[in-house]
Structure formats: structure tokens, C-alpha cells
PDB file of C-alpha atoms in Angstrom:
ATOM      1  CA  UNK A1211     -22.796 168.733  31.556  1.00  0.00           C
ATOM      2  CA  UNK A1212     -24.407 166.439  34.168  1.00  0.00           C
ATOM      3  CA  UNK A1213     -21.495 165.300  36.834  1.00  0.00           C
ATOM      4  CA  UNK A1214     -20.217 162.145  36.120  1.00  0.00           C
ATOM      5  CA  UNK A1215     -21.561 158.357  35.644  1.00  0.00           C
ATOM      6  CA  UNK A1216     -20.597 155.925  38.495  1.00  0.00           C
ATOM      7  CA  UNK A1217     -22.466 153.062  39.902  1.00  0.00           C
ATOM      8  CA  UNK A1218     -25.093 155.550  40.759  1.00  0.00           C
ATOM      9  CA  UNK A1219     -25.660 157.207  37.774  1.00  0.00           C
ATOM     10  CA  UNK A1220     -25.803 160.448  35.902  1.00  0.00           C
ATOM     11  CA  UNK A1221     -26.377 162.835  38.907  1.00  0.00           C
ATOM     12  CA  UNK A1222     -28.653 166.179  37.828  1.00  0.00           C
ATOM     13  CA  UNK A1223     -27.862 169.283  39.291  1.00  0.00           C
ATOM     14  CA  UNK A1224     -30.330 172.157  39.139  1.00  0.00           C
ATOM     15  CA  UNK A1225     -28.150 174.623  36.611  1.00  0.00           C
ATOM     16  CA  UNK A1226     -28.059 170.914  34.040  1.00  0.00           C
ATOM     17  CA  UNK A1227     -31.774 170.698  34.699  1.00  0.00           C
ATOM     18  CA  UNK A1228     -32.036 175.238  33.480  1.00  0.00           C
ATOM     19  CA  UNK A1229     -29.794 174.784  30.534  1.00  0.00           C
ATOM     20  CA  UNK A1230     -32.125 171.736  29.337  1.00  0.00           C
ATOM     21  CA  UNK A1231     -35.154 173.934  29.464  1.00  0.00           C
ATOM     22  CA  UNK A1232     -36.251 174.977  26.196  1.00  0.00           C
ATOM     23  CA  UNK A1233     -39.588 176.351  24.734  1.00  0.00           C
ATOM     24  CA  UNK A1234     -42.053 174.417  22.313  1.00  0.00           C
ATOM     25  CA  UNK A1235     -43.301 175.982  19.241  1.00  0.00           C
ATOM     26  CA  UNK A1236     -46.541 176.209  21.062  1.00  0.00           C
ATOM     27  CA  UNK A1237     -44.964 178.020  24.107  1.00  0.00           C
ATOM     28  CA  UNK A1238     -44.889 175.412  26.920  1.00  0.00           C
ATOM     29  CA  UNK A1239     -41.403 174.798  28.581  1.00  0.00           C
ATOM     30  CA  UNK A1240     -40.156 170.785  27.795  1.00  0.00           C
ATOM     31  CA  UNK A1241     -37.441 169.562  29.818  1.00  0.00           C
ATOM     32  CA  UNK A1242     -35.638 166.989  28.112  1.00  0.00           C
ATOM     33  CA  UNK A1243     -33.078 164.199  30.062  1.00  0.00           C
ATOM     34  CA  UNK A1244     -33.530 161.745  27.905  1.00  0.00           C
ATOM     35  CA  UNK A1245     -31.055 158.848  27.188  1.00  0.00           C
ATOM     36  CA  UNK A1246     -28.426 160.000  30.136  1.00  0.00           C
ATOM     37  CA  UNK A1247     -27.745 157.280  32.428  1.00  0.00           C
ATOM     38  CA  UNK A1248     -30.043 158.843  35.036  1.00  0.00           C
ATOM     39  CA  UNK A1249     -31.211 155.738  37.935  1.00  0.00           C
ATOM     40  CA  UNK A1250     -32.781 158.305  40.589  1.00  0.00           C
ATOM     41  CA  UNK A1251     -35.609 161.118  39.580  1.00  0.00           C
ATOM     42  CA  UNK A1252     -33.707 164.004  40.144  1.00  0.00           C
ATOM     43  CA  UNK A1253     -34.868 165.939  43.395  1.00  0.00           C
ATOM     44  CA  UNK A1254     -34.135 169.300  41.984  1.00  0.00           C
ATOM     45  CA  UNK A1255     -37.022 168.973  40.070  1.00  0.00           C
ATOM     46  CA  UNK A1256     -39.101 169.749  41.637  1.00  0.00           C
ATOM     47  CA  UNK A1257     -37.861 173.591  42.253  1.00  0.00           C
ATOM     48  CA  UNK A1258     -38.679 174.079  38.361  1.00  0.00           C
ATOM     49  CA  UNK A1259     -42.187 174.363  39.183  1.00  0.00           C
ATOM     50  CA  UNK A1260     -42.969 176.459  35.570  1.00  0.00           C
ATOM     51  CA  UNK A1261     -41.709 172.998  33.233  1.00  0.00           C
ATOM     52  CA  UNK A1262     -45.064 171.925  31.308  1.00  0.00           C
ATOM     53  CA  UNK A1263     -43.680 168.770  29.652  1.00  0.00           C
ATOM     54  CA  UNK A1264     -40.968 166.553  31.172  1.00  0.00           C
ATOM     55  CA  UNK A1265     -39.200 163.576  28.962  1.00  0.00           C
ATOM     56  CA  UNK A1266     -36.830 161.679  31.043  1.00  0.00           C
ATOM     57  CA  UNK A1267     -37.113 158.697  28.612  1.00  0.00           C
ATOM     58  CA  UNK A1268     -34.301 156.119  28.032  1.00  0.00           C
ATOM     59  CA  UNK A1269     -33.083 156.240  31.276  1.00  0.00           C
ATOM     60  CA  UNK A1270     -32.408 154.065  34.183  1.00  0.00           C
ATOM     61  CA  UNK A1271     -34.885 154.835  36.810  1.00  0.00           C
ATOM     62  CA  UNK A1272     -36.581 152.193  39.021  1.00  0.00           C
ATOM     63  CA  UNK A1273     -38.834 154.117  41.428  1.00  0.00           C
ATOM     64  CA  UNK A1274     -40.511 157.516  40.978  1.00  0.00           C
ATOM     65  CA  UNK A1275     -40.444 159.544  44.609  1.00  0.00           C
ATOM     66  CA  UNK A1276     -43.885 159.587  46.584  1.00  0.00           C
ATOM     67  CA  UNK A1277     -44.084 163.212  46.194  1.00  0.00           C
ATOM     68  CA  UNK A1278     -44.007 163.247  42.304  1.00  0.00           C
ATOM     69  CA  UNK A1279     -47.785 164.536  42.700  1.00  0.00           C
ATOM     70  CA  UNK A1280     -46.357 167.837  43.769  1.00  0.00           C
ATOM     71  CA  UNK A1281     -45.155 168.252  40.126  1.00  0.00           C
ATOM     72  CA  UNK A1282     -48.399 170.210  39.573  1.00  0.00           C
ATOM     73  CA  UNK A1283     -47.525 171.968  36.270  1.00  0.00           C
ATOM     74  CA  UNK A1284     -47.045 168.983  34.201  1.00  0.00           C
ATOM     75  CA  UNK A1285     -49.549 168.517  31.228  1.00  0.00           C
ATOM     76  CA  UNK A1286     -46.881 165.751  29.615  1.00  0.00           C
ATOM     77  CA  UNK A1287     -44.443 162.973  31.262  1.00  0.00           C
ATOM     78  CA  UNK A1288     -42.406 160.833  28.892  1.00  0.00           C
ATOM     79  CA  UNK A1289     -40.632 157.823  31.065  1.00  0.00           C
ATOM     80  CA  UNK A1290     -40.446 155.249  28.257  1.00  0.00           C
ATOM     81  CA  UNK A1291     -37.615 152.665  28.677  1.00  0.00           C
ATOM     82  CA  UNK A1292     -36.994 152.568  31.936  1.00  0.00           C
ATOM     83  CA  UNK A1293     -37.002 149.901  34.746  1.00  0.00           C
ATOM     84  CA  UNK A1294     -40.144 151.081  36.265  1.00  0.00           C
ATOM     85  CA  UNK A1295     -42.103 148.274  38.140  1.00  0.00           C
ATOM     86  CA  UNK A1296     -44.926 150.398  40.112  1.00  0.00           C
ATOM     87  CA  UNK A1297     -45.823 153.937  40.365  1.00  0.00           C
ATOM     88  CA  UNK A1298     -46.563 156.056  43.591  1.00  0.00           C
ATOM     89  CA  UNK A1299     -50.610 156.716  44.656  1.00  0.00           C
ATOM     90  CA  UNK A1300     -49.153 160.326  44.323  1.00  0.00           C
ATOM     91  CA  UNK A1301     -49.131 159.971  40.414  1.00  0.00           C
ATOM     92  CA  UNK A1302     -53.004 160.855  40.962  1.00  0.00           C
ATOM     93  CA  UNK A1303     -52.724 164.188  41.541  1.00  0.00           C
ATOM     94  CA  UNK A1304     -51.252 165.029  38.211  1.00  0.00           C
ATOM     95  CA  UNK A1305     -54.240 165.594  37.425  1.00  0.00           C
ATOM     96  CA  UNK A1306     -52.953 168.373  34.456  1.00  0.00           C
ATOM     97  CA  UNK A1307     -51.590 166.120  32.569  1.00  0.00           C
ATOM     98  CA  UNK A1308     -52.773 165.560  28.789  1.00  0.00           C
ATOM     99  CA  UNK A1309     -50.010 162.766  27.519  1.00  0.00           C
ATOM    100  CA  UNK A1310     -48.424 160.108  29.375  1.00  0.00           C
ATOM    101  CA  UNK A1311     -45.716 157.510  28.068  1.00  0.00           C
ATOM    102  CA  UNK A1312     -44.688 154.860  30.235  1.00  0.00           C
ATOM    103  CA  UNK A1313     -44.404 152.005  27.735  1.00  0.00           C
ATOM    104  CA  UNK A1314     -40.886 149.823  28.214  1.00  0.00           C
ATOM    105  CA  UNK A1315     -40.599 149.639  31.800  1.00  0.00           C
ATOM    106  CA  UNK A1316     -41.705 146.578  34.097  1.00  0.00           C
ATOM    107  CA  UNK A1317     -45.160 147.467  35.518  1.00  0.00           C
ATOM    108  CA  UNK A1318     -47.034 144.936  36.881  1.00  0.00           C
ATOM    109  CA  UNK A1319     -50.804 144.910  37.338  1.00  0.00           C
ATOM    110  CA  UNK A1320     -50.096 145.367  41.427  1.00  0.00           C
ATOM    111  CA  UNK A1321     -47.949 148.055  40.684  1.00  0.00           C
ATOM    112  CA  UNK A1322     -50.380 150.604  38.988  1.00  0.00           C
ATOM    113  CA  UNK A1323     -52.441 152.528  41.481  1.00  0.00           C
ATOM    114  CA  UNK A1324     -56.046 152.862  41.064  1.00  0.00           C
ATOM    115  CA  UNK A1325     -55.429 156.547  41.878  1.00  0.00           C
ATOM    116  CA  UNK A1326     -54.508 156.926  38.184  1.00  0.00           C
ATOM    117  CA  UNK A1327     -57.923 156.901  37.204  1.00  0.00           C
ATOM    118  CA  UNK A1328     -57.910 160.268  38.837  1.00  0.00           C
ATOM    119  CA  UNK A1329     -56.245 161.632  35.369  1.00  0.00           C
ATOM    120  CA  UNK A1330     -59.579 162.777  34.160  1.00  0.00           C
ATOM    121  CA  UNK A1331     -57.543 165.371  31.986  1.00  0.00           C
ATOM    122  CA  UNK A1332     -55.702 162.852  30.050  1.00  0.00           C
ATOM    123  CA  UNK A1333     -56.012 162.293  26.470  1.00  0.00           C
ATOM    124  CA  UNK A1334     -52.653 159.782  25.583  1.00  0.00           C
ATOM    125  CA  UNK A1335     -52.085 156.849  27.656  1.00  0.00           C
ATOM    126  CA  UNK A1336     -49.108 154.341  26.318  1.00  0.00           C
ATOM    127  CA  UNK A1337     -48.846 151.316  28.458  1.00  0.00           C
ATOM    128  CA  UNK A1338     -46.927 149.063  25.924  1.00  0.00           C
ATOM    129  CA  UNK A1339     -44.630 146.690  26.284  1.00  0.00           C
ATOM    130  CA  UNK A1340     -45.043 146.208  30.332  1.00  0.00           C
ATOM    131  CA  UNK A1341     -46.027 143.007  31.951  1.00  0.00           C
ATOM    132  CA  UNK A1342     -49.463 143.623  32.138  1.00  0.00           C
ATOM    133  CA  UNK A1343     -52.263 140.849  32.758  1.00  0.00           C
ATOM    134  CA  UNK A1344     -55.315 143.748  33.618  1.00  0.00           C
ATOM    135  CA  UNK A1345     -55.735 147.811  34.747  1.00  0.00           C
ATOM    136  CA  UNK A1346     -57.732 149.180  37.464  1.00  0.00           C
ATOM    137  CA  UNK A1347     -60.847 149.181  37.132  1.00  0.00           C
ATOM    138  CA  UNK A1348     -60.969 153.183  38.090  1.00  0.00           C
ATOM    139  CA  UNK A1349     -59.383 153.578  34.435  1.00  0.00           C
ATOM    140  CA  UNK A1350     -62.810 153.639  33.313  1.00  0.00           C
ATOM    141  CA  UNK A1351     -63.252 157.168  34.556  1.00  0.00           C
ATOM    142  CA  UNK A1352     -60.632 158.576  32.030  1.00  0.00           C
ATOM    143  CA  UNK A1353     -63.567 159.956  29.618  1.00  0.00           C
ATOM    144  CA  UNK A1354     -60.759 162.135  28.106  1.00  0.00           C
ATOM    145  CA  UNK A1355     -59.110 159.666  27.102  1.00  0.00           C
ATOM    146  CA  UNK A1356     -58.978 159.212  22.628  1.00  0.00           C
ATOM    147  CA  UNK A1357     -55.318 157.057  22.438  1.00  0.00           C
ATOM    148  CA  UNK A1358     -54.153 154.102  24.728  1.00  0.00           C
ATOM    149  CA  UNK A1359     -51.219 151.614  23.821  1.00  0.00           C
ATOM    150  CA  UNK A1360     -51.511 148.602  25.458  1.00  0.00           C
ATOM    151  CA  UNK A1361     -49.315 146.359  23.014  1.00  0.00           C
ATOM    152  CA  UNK A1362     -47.102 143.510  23.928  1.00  0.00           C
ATOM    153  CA  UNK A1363     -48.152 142.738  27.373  1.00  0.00           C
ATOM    154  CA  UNK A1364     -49.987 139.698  28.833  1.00  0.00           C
ATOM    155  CA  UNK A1365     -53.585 140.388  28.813  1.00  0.00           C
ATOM    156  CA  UNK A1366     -55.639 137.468  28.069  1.00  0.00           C
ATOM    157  CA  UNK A1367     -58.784 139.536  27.061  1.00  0.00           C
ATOM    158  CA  UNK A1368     -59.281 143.150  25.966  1.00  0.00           C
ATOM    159  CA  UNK A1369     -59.975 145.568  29.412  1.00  0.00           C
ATOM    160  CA  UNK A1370     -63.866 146.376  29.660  1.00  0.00           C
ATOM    161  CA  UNK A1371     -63.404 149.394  30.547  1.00  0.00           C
ATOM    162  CA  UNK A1372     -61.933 150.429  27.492  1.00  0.00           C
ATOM    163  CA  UNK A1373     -65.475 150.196  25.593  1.00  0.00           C
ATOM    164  CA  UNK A1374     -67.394 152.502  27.426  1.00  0.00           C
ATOM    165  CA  UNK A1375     -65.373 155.371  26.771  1.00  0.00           C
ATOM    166  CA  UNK A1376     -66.707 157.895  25.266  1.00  0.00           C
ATOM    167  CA  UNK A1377     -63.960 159.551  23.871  1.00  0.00           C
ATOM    168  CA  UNK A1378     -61.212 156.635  22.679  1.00  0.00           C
ATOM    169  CA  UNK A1379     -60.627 156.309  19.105  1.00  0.00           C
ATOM    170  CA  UNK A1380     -57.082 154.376  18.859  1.00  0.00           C
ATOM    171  CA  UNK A1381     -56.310 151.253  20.798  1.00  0.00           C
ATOM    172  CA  UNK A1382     -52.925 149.085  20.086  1.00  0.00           C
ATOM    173  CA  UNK A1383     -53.459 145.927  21.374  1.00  0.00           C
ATOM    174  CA  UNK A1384     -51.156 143.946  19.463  1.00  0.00           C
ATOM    175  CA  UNK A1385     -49.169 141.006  20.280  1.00  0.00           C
ATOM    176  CA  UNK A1386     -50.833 139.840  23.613  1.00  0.00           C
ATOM    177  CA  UNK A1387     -52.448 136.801  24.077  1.00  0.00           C
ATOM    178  CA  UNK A1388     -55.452 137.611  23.443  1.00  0.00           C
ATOM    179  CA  UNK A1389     -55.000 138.873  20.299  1.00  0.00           C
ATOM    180  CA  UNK A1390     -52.863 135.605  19.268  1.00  0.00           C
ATOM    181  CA  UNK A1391     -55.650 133.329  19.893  1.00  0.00           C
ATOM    182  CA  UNK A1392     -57.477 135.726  17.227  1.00  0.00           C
ATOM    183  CA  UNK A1393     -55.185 135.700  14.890  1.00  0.00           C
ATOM    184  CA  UNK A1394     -52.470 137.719  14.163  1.00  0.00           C
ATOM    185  CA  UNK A1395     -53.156 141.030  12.745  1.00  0.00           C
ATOM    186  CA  UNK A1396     -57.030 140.254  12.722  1.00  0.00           C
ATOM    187  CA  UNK A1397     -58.556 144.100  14.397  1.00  0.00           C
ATOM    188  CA  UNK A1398     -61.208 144.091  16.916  1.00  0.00           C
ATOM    189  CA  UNK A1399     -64.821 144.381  15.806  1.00  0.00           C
ATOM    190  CA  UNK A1400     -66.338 148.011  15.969  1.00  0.00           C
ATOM    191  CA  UNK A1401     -69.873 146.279  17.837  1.00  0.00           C
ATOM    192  CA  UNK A1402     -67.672 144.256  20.072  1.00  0.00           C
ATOM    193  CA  UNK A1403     -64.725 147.063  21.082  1.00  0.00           C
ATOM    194  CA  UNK A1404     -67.382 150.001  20.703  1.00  0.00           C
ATOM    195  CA  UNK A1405     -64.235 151.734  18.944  1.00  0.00           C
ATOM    196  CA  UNK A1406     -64.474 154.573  16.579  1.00  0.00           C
ATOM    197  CA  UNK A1407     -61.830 152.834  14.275  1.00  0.00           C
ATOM    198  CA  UNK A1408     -60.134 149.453  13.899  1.00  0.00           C
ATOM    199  CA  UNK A1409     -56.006 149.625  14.134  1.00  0.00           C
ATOM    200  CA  UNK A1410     -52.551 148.287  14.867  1.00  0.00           C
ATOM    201  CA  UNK A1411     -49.996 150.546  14.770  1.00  0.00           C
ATOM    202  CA  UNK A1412     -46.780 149.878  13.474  1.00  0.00           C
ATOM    203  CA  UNK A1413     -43.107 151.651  12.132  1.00  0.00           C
ATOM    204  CA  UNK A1414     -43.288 151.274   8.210  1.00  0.00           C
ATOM    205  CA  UNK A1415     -39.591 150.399   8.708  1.00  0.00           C
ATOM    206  CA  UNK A1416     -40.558 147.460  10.612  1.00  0.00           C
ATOM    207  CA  UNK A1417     -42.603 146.024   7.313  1.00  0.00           C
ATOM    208  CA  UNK A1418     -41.300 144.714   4.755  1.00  0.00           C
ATOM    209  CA  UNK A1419     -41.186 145.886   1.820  1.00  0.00           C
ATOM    210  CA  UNK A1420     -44.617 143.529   0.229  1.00  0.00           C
ATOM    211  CA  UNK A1421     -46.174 144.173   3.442  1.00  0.00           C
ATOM    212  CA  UNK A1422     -45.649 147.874   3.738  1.00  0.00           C
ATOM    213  CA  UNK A1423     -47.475 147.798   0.009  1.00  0.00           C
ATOM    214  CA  UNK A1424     -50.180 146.022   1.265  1.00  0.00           C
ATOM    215  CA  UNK A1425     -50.575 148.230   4.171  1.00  0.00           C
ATOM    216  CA  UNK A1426     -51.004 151.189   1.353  1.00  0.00           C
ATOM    217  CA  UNK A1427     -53.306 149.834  -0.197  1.00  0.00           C
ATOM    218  CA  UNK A1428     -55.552 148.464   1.972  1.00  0.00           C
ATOM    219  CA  UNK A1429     -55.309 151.561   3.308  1.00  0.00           C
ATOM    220  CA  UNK A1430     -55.898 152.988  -0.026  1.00  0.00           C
ATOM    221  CA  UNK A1431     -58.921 151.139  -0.216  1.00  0.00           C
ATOM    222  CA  UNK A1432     -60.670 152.156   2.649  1.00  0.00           C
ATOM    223  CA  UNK A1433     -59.889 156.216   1.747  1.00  0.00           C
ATOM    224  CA  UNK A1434     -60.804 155.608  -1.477  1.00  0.00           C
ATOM    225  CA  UNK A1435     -57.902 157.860  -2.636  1.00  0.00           C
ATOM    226  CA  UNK A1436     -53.896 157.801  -3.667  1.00  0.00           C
ATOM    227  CA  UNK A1437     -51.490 157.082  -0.298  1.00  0.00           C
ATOM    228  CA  UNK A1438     -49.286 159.456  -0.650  1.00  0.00           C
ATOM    229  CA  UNK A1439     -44.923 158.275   0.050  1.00  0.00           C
ATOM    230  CA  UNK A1440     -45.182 159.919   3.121  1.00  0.00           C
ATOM    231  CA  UNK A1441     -47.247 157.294   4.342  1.00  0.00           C
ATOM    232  CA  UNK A1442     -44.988 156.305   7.453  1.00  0.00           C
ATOM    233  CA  UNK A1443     -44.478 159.590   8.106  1.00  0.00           C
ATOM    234  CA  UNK A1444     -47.914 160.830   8.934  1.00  0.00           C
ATOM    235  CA  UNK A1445     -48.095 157.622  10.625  1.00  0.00           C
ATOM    236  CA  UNK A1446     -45.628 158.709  13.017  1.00  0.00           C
ATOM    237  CA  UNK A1447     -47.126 162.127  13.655  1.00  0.00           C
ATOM    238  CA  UNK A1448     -50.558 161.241  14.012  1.00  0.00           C
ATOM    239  CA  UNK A1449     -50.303 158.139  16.222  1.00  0.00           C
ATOM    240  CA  UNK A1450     -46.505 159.029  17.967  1.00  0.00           C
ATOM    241  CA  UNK A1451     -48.035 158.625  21.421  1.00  0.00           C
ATOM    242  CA  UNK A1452     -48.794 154.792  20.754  1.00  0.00           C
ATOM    243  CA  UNK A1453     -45.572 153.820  18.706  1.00  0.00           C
ATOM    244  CA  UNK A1454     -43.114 155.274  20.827  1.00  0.00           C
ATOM    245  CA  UNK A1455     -40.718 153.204  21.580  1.00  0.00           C
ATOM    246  CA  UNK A1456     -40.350 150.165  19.085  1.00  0.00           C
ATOM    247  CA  UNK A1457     -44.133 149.472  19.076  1.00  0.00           C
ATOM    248  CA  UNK A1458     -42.835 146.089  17.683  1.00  0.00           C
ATOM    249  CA  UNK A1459     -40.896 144.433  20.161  1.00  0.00           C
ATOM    250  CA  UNK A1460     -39.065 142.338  18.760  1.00  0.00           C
ATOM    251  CA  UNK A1461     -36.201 142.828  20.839  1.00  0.00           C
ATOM    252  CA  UNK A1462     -36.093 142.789  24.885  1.00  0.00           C
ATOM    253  CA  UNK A1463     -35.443 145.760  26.716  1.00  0.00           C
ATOM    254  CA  UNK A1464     -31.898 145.592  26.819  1.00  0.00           C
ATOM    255  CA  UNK A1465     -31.092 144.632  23.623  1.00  0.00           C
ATOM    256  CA  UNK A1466     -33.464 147.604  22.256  1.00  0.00           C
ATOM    257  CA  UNK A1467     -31.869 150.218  24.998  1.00  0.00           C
ATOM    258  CA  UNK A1468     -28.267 149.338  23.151  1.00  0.00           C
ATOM    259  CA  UNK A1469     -29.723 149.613  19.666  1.00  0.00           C
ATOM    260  CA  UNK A1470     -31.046 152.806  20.469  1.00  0.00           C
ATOM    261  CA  UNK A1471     -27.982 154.306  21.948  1.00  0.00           C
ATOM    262  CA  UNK A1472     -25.911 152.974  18.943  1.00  0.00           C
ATOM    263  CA  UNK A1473     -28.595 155.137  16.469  1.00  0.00           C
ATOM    264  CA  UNK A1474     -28.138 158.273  18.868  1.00  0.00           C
ATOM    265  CA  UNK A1475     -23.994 158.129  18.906  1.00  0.00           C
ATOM    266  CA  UNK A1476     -24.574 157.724  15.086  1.00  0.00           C
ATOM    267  CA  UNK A1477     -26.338 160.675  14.440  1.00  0.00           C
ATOM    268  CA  UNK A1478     -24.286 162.512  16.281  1.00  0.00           C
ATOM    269  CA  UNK A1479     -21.455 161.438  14.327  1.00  0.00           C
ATOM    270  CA  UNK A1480     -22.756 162.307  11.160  1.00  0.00           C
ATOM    271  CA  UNK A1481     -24.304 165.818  12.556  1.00  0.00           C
ATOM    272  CA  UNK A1482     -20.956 166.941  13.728  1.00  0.00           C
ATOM    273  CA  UNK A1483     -19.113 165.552  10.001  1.00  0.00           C
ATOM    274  CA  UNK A1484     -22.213 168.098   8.798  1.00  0.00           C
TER     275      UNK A1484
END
């Protein structure tokens, strides 16, 4: 177990760090610290230089060290819901990486480096639910790039950039400005966005249950086939990168961060009655 909480937080030691290693089903290492009261990035690290996918989601961390570039073998960084308000130049170098979650923090427009456009490699980008007004405009170099979330933030107008590439196919701009002056719910238009596909992308258990129905079958409609019951669940796996975490905010950050931890101590529970 981590050493203990104080006013400083979970504190990582290198053996926690080992025993959290484990292997995908596709063979990459993930190192999961997710939801442990962690409010520094954990220096030792950056000795476990063979980790492919890092979450340390749900946490408490404010500022990301300048060297985090140096975490070369990284193809995926999860660091949803946490108090991040910028991100070091450094964060360019990782150029490996494939997915990249940073929705839930505090990022400002000032506080995302242009050297991100660098990520030429990247193919999931989820921005949501920041305190975002625009993005570099070196973001338009991220021609791998097929998934972005850029919900519940403060853009007044949808980012350029975001039309000429070549490679995007889902885009969640929901609930920003913009997109209430539009109208709730109304999609962008395929000549306008130069999009593949027209979406908003939401947690079936955050319909209800009329709406949800109406989501089938509109749905329904366009497929021109039967939606099968497992509707919200293919949902999840095919757009998980731009729903994760509470895609709907309709909570603040706080408020969701206690919600969450009271689901996790329940599962728990229930797994150890099991």
C-alpha cells in the first residue's frame, strides 16, 4: 500500500508503483494510480521506463514536472479529474503517444503549450470539461487525430482547425456557448464542420428514459436496422475516449470527485460480500 495520506498526499514509492504494473490483453504494461489521493506526479516514475499506458486519473495533482517529456515510452496518459491548470512545453515530446485524457481539470487557453501540436502520433484527444475559450493554433498539425472531446468549456465558436483534418471523425462539442446559441442538441453541419459524422456523445444513464428511446430510434433510423439493448454499451466502448468522465456535467468538479468515490467504496463493498 502507498504510505499514508497527510496534507501532502498519497506518497508513491517505487515497489507501490511495480505491484500496480499489470499487462493488457494486447501486451502493453498499464500502470494504474487512479483515485488515490495523489497531489505530486510521483518522481519514481520515471525509473519505469518499459510502462506503455499510465492512468493516474481521479487524483489530486496540480502541476505535471518539466521533465514529463522524458517519459518516452508512453503511447497512453489518462489524468482526468484532476486540478490541472497548464501543462509543461515538455508534454511535446511525447510524441508516442496514441490517447490522451485530460478532461476535468482547470486548463486554461494560456496554459496549453503550442508544443502539443507536436503529438503528430495521436489519435484520442479529450479536452472536456476545462475552461477553455480556444487551442493553439499548432493543433492543426495533429493529422492523426479521428476523436477530440471538447465538451463543456467556453468556446464561443467551433476551433478552425478542427475542419481541415484529415483524419477526425468524432467531435463532442456539447454544452459550450457556441453550441447554446444553436440550439441545444442541434449537430454541426457535415459542409460547415467538414466532419465525417454528426454527434454528441452522451451516458444512456444520463437520459431519460423517453429520451434514451428516442435516441434508439433515431438512431435506428439512420442504420436502417433493429438497435440492439446493448445500445449504451457499445456506446461506451466505441466512443470511451470522449465520455470519460461524466461527459454531462452536470455537477462541478467536486461534487462529481465525491460521487465518484462513493460508487468506487460501493463496489467494493459489494465485491468483497461476493
Amino acid at each position: 500500500m502507498p504510505k499514508g495520506k497527510g496534507a501532502k498526499g498519497t506518497k508513491v514509492t517505487l515497489k507501490t508503483a511495480k505491484k500496480a504494473i499489470k499487462t493488457t490483453q494486447d501486451g502493453r504494461c498499464r500502470l494504474t494510480l487512479s483515485n488515490m489521493g495523489i497531489t505530486v506526479f510521483p518522481k519514481c516514475l520515471f525509473k519505469l521506463t518499459s510502462v506503455d499506458e499510465l492512468d493516474l486519473s481521479r487524483n489530486l495533482i496540480e502541476t505535471l514536472p518539466d521533465n514529463i517529456g522524458s517519459f518516452s515510452s508512453l503511447r497512453w496518459l489518462d489524468l482526468h479529474s484532476n486540478k490541472l491548470a497548464s501543462l509543461p512545453e515538455s508534454m511535446g515530446t511525447l510524441v508516442g503517444l496514441t490517447h490522451l485524457n485530460l478532461s476535468n481539470n482547470c486548463l486554461t487557453f494560456a496554459g496549453l503549450p503550442s508544443s502539443l501540436g507536436h503529438l503528430i502520433n495521436l489519435t484520442s484527444l479529450n479536452l472536456g470539461l476545462n475552461q477553455l475559450d480556444a487551442l493553439p493554433p499548432s493543433f492543426k498539425h495533429l493529422d492523426s487525430l479521428q476523436e477530440l472531446g471538447l465538451f463543456d468549456n467556453l468556446f464561443l465558436k467551433q476551433p478552425e482547425f478542427v475542419a481541415v483534418l484529415r483524419n477526425i471523425t468524432k467531435v463532442n462539442v456539447t454544452r459550450n456557448p457556441f453550441t447554446y446559441a444553436l440550439g441545444y442538441g442541434e449537430g454541426m453541419k457535415k459542409k460547415e464542420s467538414g466532419l465525417k459524422e454528426d454527434m454528441y456523445v452522451v451516458h444512456g444513464s444520463d437520459l431519460c428514459r423517453t429520451c434514451l428511446q428516442k435516441c434508439k430510434e433515431q438512431r435506428e433510423s439512420l442504420i436502417g436496422g433493429k438497435v440492439v439493448d446493448t445500445f449504451e454499451e457499445k456506446m461506451k466502448k466505441t466512443y470511451s475516449g470522449l465520455m470519460r468522465p461524466n461527459s454531462v456535467a452536470m455537477v462541478n468538479q467536486d461534487v462529481w470527485r465525491i460521487k465518484e468515490k462513493m460508487e468506487y467504496e460501493q463496489t467494493i463493498k459489494r465485491q468483497s460480500i461476493c
